[in-house]
mmCIF file of C-alpha atoms in Angstrom:
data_model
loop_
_atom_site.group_PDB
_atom_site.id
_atom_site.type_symbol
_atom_site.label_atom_id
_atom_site.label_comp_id
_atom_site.label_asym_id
_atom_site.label_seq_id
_atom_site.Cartn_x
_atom_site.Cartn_y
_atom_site.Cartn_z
ATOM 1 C CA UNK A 1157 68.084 92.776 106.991
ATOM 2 C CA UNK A 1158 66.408 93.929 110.151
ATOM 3 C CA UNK A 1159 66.754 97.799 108.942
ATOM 4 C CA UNK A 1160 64.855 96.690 105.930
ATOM 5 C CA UNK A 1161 61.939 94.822 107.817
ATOM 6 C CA UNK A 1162 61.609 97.599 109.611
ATOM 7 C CA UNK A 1163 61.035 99.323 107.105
ATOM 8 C CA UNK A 1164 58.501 97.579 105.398
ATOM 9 C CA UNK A 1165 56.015 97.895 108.123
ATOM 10 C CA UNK A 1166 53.096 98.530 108.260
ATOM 11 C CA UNK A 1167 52.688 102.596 109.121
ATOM 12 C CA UNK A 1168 49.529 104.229 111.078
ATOM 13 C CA UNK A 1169 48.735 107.446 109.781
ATOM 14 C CA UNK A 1170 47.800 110.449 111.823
ATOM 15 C CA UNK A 1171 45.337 112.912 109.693
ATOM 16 C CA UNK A 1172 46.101 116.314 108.922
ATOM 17 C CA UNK A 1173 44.911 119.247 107.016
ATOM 18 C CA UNK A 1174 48.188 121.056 106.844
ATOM 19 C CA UNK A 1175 48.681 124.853 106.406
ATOM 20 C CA UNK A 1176 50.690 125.825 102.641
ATOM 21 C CA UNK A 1177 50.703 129.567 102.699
ATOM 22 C CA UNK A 1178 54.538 131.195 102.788
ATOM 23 C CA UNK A 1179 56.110 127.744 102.981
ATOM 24 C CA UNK A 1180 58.474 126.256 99.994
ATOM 25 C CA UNK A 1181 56.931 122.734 98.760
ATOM 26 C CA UNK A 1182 58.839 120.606 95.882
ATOM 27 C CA UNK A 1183 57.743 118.464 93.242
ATOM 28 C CA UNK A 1184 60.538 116.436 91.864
ATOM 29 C CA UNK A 1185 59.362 114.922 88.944
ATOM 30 C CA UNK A 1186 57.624 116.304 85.493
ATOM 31 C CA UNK A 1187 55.287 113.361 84.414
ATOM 32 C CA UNK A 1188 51.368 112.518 85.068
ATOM 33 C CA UNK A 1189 52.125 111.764 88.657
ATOM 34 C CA UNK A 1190 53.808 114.926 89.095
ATOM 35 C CA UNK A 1191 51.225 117.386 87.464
ATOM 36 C CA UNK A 1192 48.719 115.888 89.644
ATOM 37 C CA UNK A 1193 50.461 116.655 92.972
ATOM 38 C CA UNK A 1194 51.369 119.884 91.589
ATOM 39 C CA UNK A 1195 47.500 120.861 91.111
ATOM 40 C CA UNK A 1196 46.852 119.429 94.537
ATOM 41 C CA UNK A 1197 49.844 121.688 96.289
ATOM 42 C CA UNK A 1198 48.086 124.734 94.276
ATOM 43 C CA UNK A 1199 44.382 123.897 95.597
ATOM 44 C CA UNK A 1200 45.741 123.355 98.661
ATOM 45 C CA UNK A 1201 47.052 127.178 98.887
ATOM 46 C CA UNK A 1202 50.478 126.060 98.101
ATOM 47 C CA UNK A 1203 52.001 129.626 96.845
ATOM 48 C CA UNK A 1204 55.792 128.650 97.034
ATOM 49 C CA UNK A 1205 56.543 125.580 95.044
ATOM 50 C CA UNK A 1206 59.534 124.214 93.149
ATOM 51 C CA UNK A 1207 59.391 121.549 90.198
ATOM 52 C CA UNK A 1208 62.548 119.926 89.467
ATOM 53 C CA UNK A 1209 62.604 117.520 86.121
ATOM 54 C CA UNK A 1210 64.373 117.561 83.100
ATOM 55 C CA UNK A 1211 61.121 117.127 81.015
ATOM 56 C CA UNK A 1212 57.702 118.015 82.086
ATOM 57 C CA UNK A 1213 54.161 117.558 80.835
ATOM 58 C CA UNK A 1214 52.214 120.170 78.823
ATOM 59 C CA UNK A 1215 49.881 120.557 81.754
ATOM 60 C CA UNK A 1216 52.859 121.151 84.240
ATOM 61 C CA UNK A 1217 54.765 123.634 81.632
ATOM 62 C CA UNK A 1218 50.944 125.803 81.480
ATOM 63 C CA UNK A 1219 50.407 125.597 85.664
ATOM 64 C CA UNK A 1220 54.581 127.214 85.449
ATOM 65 C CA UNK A 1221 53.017 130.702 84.022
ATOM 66 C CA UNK A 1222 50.781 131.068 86.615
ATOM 67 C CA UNK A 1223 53.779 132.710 88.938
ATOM 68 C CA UNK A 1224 53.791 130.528 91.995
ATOM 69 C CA UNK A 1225 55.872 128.070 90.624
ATOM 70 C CA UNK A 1226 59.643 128.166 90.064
ATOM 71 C CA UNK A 1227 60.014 125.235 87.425
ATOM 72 C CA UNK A 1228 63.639 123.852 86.953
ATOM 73 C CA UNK A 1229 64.163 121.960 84.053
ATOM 74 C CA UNK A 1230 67.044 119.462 85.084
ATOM 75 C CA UNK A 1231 68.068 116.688 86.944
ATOM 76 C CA UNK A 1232 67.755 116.779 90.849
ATOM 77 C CA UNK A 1233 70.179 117.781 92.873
ATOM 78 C CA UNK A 1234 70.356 117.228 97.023
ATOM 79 C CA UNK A 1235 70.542 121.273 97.251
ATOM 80 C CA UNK A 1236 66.959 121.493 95.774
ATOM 81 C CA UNK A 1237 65.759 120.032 99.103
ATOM 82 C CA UNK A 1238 67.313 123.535 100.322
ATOM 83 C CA UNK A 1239 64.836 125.559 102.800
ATOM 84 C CA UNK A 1240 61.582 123.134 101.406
ATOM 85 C CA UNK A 1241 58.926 122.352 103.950
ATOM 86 C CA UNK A 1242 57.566 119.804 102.164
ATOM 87 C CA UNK A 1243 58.397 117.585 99.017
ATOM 88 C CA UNK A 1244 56.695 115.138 96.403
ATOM 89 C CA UNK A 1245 59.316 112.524 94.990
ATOM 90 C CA UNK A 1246 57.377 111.461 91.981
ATOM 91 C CA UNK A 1247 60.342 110.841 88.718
ATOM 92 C CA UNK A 1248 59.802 107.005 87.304
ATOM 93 C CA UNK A 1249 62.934 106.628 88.812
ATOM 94 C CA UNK A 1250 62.534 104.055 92.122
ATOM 95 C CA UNK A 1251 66.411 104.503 93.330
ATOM 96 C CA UNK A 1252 66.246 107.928 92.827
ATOM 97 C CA UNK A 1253 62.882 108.317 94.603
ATOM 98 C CA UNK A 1254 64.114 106.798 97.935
ATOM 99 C CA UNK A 1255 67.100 108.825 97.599
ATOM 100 C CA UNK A 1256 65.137 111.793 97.715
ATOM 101 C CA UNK A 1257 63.545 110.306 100.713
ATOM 102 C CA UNK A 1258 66.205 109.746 102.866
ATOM 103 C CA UNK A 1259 67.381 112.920 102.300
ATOM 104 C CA UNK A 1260 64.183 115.034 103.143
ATOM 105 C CA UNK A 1261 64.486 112.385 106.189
ATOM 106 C CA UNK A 1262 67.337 113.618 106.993
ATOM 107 C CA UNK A 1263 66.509 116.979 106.785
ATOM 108 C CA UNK A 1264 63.282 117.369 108.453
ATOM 109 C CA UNK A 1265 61.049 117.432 105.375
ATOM 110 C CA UNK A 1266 57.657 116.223 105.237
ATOM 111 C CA UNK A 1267 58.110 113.686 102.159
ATOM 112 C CA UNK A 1268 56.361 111.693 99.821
ATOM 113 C CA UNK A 1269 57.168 108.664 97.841
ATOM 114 C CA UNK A 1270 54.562 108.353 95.614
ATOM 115 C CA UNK A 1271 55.947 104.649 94.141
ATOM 116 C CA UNK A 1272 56.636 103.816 98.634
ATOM 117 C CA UNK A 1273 54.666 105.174 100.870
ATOM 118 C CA UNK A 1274 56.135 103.826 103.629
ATOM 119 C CA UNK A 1275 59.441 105.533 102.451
ATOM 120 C CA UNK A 1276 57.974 108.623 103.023
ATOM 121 C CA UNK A 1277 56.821 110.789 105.904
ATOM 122 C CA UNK A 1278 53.413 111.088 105.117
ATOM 123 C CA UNK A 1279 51.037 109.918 102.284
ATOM 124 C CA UNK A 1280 48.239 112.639 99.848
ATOM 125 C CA UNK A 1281 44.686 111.222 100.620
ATOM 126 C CA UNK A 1282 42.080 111.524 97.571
ATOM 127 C CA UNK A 1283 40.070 114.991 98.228
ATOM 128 C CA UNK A 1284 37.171 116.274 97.445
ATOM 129 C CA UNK A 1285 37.058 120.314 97.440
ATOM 130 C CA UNK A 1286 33.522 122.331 97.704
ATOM 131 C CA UNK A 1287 35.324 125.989 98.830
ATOM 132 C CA UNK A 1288 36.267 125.244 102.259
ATOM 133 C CA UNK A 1289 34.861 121.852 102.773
ATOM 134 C CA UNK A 1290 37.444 119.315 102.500
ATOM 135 C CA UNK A 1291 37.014 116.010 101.967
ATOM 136 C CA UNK A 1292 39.696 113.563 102.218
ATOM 137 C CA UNK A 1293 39.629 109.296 102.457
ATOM 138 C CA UNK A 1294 42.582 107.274 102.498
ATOM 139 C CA UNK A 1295 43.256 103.234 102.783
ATOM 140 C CA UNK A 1296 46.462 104.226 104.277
ATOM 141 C CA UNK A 1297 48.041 102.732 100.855
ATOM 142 C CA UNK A 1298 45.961 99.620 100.929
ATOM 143 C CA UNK A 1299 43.514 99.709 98.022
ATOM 144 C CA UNK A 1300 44.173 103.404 96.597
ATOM 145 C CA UNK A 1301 41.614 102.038 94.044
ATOM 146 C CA UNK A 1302 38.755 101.705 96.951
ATOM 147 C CA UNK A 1303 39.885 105.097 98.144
ATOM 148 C CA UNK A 1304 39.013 106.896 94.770
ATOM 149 C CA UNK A 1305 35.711 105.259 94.583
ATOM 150 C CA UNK A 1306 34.867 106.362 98.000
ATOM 151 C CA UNK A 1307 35.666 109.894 96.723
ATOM 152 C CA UNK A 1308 34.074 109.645 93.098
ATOM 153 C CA UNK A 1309 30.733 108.834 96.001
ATOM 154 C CA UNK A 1310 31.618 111.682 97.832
ATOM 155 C CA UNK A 1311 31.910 114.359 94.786
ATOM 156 C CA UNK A 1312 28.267 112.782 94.039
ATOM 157 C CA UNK A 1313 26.658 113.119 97.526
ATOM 158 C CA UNK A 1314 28.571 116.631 98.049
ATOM 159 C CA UNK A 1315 28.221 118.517 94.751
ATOM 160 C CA UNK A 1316 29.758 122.441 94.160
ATOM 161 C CA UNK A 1317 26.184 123.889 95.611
ATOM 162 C CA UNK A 1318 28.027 122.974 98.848
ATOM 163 C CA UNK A 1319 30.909 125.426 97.836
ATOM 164 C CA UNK A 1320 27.600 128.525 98.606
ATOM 165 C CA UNK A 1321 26.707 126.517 101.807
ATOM 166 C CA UNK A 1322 29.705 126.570 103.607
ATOM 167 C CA UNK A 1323 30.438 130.140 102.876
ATOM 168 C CA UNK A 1324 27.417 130.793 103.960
ATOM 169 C CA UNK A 1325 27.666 128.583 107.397
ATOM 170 C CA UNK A 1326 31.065 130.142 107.723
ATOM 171 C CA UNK A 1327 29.344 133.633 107.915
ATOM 172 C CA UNK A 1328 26.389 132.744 109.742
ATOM 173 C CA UNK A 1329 28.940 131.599 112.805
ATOM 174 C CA UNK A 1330 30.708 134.326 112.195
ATOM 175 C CA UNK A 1331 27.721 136.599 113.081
ATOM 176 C CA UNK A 1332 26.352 134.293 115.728
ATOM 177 C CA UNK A 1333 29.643 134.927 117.778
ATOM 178 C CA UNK A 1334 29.350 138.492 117.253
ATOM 179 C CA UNK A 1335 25.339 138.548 118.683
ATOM 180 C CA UNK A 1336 25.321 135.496 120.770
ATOM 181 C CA UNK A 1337 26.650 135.150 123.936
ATOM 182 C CA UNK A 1338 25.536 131.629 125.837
ATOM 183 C CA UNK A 1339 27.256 128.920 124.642
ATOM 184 C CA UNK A 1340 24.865 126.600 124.267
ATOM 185 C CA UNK A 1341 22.327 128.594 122.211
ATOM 186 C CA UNK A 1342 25.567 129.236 119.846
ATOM 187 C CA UNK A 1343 26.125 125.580 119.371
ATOM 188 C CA UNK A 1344 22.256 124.756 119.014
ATOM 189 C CA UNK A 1345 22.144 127.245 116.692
ATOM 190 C CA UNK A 1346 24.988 126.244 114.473
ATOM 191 C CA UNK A 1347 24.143 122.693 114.479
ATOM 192 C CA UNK A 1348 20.035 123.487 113.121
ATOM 193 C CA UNK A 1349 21.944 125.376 110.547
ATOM 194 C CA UNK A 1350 24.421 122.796 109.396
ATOM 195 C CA UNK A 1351 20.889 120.522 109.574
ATOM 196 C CA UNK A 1352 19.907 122.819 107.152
ATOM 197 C CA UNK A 1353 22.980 122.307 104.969
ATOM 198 C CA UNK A 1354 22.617 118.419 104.792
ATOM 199 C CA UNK A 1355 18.981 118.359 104.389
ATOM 200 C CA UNK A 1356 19.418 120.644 101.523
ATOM 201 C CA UNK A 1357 17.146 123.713 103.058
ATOM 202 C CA UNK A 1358 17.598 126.166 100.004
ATOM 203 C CA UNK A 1359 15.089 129.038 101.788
ATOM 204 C CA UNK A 1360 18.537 129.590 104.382
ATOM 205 C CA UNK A 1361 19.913 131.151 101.283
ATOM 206 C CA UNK A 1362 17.536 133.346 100.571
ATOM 207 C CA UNK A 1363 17.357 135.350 103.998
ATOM 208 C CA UNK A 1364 19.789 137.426 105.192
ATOM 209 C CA UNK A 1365 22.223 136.420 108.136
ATOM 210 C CA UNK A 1366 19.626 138.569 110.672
ATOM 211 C CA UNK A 1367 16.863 136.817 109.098
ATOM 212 C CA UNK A 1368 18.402 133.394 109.123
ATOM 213 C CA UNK A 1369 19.816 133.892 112.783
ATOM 214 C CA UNK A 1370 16.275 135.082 114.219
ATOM 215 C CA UNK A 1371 14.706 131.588 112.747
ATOM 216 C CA UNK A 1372 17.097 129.541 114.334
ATOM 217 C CA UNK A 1373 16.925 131.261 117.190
ATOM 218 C CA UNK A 1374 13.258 130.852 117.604
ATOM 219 C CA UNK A 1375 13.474 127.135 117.113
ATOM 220 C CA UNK A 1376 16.258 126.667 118.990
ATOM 221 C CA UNK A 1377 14.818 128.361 122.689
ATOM 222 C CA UNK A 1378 11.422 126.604 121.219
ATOM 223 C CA UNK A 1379 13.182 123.228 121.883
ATOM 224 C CA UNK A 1380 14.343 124.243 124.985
ATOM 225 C CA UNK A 1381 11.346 124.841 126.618
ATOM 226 C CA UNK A 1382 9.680 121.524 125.312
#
């Protein structure tokens, strides 16, 4: 009784943002649930993944062509846990769930329990994706409801023209390391242009990184000697 109240408690999360590329995930699972952690491994640069369900949705069956996904049309085995990194138990099945738990536990495998979070390793936060601004808010399993209206605010207050602004953030530092060497005109500069970003400064699009750069610049040692 005392492994089971352990059990039960109450986890603390540590966040992540967690690195797919090369590594084997696993879905176990083919229903609503499943196809939705299935687009998230895939958005997430998941390249490697294995589905494992006798039956699968329409969705899941059309994501199967795309090549990254080796889809297995059966009932789960232990051995499909072989060489996986990571693993989404997600059947309707609660017993077998936490039997696919305690052996990804067992194994080393980041897990999780989408029915028992606390069964699992780690839990999938609700994301919002603009290129390579991520998003993520979690209640830690609390109110999953509160966390996906928190994200349906987010998607509002950070719409796709943020997908152009971070690209274009993400090459303005990369030329500002290139050109600048102080330190603390780099991070001055950087931070005006993020500014920029949130204040929704559309002329930073129009010039070119040289351009952009020389304006911040200005600004920035104009501050300084205030």
């Amino acid at each position: 009784m005392e492994l089971a109240r352990e059990h039960k408690e109450r986890p603390t999360y540590y966040a992540a943002a967690l690195d797919l590329k090369g590594k084997l995930c696993a879905v176990i699972g083919g229903g609503i649930v499943a196809e939705r952690k299935l687009k998230g491994l895939l958005e997430g640069g998941a390249d490697r993944v294995r589905l494992v369900s006798p039956a699968v949705t329409p969705g899941i069956a059309a994501l199967a062509d795309g090549g990254n996904i080796i889809l297995e049309q059966r009932a789960y085995q232990e051995s499909d846990l072989a060489d996986v990194w990571l693993v989404f138990a997600c059947t309707d099945d609660a017993m077998l769930n936490a039997a696919i738990a305690l052996a990804a536990n067992r194994r080393g495998i980041w897990c999780n329990v989408t029915d028992d979070a606390a069964s699992g390793s780690f839990i999938s936060p609700s994301v919002v994706r603009r290129g390579d601004l991520l998003l993520a808010v979690t209640a830690s399993g609390a109110s999953p409801s509160l966390s996906a209206l928190i994200r349906t605010e987010l998607e509002r207050q950070y719409g796709p023209q943020y997908i152009e602004r971070v690209e274009r953030l993400r090459q303005l530092r990369e030329y500002v390391y290139k050109t600048q060497k102080n330190e603390r005109v780099r991070r001055e500069v950087l931070r005006l242009a993020a500014e920029g970003a949130l204040m929704d400064d559309g002329a930073a699009g129009t010039l070119g990184l040289d351009e952009w750069y020389a304006v911040l610049l200005e600004i920035t040692i104009g501050r300084q000697m205030e």
